[in-house]
Short mmCIF file of N, CA and C in Angstrom, two decimals:
data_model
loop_
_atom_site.label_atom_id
_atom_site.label_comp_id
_atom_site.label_asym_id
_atom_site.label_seq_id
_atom_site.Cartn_x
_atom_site.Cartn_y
_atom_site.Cartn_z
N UNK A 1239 278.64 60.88 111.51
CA UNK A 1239 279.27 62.06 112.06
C UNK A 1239 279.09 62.06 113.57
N UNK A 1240 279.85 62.58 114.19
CA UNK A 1240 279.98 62.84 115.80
C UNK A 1240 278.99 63.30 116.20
N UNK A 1241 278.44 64.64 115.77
CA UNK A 1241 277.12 64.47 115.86
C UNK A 1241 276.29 64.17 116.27
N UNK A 1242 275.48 63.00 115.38
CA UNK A 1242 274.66 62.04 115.16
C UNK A 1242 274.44 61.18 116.55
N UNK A 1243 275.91 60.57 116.77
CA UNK A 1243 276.45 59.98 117.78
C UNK A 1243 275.88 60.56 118.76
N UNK A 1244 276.68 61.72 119.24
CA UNK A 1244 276.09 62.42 120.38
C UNK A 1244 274.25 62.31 120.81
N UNK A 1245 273.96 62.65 119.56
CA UNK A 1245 272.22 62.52 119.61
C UNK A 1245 271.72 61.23 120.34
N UNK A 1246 272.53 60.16 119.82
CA UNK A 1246 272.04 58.55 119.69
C UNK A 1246 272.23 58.43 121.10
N UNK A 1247 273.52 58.82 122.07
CA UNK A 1247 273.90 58.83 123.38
C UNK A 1247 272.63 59.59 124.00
N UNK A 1248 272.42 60.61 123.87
CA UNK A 1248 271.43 61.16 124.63
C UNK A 1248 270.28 60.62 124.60
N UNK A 1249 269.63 60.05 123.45
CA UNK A 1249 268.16 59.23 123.49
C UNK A 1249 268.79 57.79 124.03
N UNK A 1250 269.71 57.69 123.99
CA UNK A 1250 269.95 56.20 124.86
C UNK A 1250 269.75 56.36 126.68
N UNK A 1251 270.37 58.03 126.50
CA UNK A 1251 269.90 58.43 128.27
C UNK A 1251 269.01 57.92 128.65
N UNK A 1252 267.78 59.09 127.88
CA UNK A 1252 266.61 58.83 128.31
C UNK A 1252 265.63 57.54 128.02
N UNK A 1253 266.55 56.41 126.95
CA UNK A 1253 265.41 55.33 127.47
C UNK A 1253 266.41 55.17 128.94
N UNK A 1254 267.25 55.03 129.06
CA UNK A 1254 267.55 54.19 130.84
C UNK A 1254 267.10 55.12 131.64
N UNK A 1255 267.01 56.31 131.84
CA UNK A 1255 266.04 56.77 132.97
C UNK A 1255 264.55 56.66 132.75
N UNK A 1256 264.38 55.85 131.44
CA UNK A 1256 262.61 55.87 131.44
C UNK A 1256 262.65 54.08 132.34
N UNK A 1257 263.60 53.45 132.33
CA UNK A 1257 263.59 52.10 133.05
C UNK A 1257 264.38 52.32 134.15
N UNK A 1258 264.75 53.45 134.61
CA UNK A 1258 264.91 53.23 136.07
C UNK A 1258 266.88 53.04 135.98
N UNK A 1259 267.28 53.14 134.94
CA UNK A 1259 268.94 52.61 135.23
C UNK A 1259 269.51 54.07 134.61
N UNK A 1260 269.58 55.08 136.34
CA UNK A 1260 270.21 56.02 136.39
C UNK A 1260 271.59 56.13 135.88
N UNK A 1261 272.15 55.12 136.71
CA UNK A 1261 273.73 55.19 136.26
C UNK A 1261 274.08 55.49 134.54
N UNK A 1262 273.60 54.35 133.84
CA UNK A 1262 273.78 53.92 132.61
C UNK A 1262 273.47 55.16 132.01
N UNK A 1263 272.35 55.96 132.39
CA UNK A 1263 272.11 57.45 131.83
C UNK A 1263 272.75 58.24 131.63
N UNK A 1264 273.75 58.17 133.32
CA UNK A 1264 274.64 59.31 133.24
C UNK A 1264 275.43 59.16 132.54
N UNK A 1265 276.39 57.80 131.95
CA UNK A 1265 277.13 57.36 131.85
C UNK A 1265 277.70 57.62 130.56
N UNK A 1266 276.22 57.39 129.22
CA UNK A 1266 275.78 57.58 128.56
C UNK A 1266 275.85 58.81 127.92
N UNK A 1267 275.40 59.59 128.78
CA UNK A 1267 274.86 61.56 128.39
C UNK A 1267 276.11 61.51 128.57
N UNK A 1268 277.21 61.70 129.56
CA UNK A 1268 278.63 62.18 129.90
C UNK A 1268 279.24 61.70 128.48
N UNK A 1269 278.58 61.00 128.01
CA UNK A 1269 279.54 60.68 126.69
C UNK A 1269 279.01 61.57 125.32
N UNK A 1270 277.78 62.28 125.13
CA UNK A 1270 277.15 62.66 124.52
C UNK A 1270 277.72 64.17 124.82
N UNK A 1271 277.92 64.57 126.04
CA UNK A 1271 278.41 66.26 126.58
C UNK A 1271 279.80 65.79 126.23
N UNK A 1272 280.36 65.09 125.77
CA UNK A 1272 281.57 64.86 125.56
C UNK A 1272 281.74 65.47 123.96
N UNK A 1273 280.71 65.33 123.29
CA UNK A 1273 280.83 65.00 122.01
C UNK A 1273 280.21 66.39 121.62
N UNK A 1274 279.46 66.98 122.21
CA UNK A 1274 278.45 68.08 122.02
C UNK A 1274 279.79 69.05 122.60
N UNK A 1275 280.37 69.25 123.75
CA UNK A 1275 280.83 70.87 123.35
C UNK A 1275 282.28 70.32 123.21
N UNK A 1276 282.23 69.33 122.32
CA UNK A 1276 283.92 69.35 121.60
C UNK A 1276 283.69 70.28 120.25
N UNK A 1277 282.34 70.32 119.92
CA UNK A 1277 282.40 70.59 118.63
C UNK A 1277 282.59 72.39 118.74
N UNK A 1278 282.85 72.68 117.19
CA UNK A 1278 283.20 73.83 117.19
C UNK A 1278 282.58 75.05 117.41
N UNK A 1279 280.81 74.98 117.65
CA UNK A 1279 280.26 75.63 117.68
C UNK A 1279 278.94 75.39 119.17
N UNK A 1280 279.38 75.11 120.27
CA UNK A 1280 278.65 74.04 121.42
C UNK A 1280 277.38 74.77 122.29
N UNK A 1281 277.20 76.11 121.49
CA UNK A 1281 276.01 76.89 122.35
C UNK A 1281 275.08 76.87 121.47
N UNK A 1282 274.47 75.68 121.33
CA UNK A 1282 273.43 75.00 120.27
C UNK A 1282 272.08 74.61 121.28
N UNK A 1283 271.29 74.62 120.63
CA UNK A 1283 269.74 73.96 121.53
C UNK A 1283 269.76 72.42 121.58
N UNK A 1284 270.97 71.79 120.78
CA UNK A 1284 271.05 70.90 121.04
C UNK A 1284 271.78 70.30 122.64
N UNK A 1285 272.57 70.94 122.80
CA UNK A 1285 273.30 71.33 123.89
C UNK A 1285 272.79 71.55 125.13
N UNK A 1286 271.73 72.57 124.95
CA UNK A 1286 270.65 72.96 125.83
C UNK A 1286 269.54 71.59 125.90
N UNK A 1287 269.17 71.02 125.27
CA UNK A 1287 268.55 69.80 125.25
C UNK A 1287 269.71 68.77 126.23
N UNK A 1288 270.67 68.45 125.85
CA UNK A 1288 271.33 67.34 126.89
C UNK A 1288 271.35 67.68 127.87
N UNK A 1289 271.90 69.27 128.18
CA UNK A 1289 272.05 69.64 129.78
C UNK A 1289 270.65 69.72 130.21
N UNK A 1290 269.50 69.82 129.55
CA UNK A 1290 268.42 69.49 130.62
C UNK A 1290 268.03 68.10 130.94
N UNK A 1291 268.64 67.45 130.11
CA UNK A 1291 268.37 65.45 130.33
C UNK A 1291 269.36 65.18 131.19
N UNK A 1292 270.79 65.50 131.63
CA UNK A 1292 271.31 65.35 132.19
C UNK A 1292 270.91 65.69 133.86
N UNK A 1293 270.58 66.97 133.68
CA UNK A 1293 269.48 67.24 134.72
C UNK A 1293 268.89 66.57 135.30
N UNK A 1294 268.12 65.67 135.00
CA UNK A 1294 266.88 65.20 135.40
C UNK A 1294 267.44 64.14 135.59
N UNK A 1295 268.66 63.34 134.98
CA UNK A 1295 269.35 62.40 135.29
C UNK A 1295 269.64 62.76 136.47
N UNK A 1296 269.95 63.59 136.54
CA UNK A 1296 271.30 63.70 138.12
C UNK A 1296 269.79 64.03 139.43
N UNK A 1297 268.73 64.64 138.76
CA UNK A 1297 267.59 64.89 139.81
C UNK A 1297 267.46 63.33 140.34
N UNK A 1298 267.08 62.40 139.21
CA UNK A 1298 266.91 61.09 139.42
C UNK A 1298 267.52 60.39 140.54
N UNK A 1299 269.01 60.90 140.59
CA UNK A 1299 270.13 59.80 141.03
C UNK A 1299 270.19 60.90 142.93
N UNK A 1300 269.26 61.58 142.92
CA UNK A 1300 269.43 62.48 144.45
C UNK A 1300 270.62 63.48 144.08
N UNK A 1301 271.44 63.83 142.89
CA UNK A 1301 272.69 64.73 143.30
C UNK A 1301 271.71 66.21 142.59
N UNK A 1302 271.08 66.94 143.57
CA UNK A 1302 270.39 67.99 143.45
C UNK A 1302 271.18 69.05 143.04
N UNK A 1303 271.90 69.40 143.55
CA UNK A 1303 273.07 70.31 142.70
C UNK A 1303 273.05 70.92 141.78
N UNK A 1304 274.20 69.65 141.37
CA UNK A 1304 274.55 69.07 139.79
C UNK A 1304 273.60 69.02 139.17
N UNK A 1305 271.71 68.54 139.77
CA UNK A 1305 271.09 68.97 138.58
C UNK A 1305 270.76 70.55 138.41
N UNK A 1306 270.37 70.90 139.14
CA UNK A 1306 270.17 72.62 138.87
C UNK A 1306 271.46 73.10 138.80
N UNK A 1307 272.99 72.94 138.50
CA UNK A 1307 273.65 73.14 137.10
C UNK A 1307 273.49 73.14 135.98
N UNK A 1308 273.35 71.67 135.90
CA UNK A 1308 272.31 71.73 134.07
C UNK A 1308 271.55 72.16 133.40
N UNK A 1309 270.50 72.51 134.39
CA UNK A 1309 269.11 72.94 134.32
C UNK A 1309 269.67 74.49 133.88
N UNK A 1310 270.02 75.04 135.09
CA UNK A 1310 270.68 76.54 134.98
C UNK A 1310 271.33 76.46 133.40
N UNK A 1311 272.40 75.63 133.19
CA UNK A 1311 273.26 75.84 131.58
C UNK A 1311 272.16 75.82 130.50
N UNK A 1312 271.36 74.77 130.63
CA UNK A 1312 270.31 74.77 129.62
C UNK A 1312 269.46 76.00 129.61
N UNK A 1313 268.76 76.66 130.07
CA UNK A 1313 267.87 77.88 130.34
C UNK A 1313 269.04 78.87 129.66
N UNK A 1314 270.22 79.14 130.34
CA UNK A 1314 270.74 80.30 129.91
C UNK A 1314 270.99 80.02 128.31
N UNK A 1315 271.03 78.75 127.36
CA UNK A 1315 271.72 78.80 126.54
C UNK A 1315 269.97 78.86 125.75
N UNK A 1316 268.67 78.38 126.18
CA UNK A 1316 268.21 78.38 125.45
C UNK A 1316 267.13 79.93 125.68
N UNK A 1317 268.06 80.92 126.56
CA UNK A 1317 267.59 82.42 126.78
C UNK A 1317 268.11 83.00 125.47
N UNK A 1318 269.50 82.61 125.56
CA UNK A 1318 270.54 83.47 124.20
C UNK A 1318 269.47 82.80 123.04
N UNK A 1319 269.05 81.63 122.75
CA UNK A 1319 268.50 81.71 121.24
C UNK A 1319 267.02 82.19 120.99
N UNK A 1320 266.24 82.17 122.40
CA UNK A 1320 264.77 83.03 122.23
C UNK A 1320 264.35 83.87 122.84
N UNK A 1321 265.62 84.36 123.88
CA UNK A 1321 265.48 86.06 125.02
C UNK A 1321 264.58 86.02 125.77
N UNK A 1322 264.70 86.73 127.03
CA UNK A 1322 263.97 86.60 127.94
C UNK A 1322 262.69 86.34 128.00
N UNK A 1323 262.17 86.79 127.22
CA UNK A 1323 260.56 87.30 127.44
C UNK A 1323 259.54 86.18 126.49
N UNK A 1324 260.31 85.54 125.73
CA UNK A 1324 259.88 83.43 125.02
C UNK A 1324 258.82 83.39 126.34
N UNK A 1325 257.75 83.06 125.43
CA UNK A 1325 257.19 82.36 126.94
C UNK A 1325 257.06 80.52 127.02
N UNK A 1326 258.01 80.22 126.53
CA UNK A 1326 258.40 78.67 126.60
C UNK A 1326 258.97 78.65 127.95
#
């Protein structure tokens, strides 16, 4: 299932940013956020999990930004499933 896929893309991220090959990360995750909010239901913690790997991808690669975009999408999506006051 697509899914699955998506999952497999994202742990493929993070082994290439655990060896240093930013690109391949992004490259990777962009294909995984591809797959994650096609689906029908995309404000998932799973969701919130890529956009913070993506994050740290893009922290990795200097585009500071773009990562505190992610960072920001992830937090807000994983506020809606445990509300403000989670102390995670």
């Amino acid at each position: 299932d697509s899914l699955e896929i998506g999952i497999i893309y994202d742990a493929s991220g993070i082994l290439f940013q655990d060896i240093g090959k930013y690109f391949e990360a992004e490259r990777v995750q962009l294909l995984a956020k591809a797959i994650f909010e096609g689906q029908e239901n995309n404000n998932t913690l799973r969701l919130a999990v890529l956009y913070n790997n993506l994050g740290q991808t893009y922290r990795y690669l200097g585009k500071f930004g773009i990562a505190l975009e992610y960072l920001e999408k992830s937090l807000a999506i994983k506020r809606g499933f445990l509300g403000n006051n989670h102390p995670s």
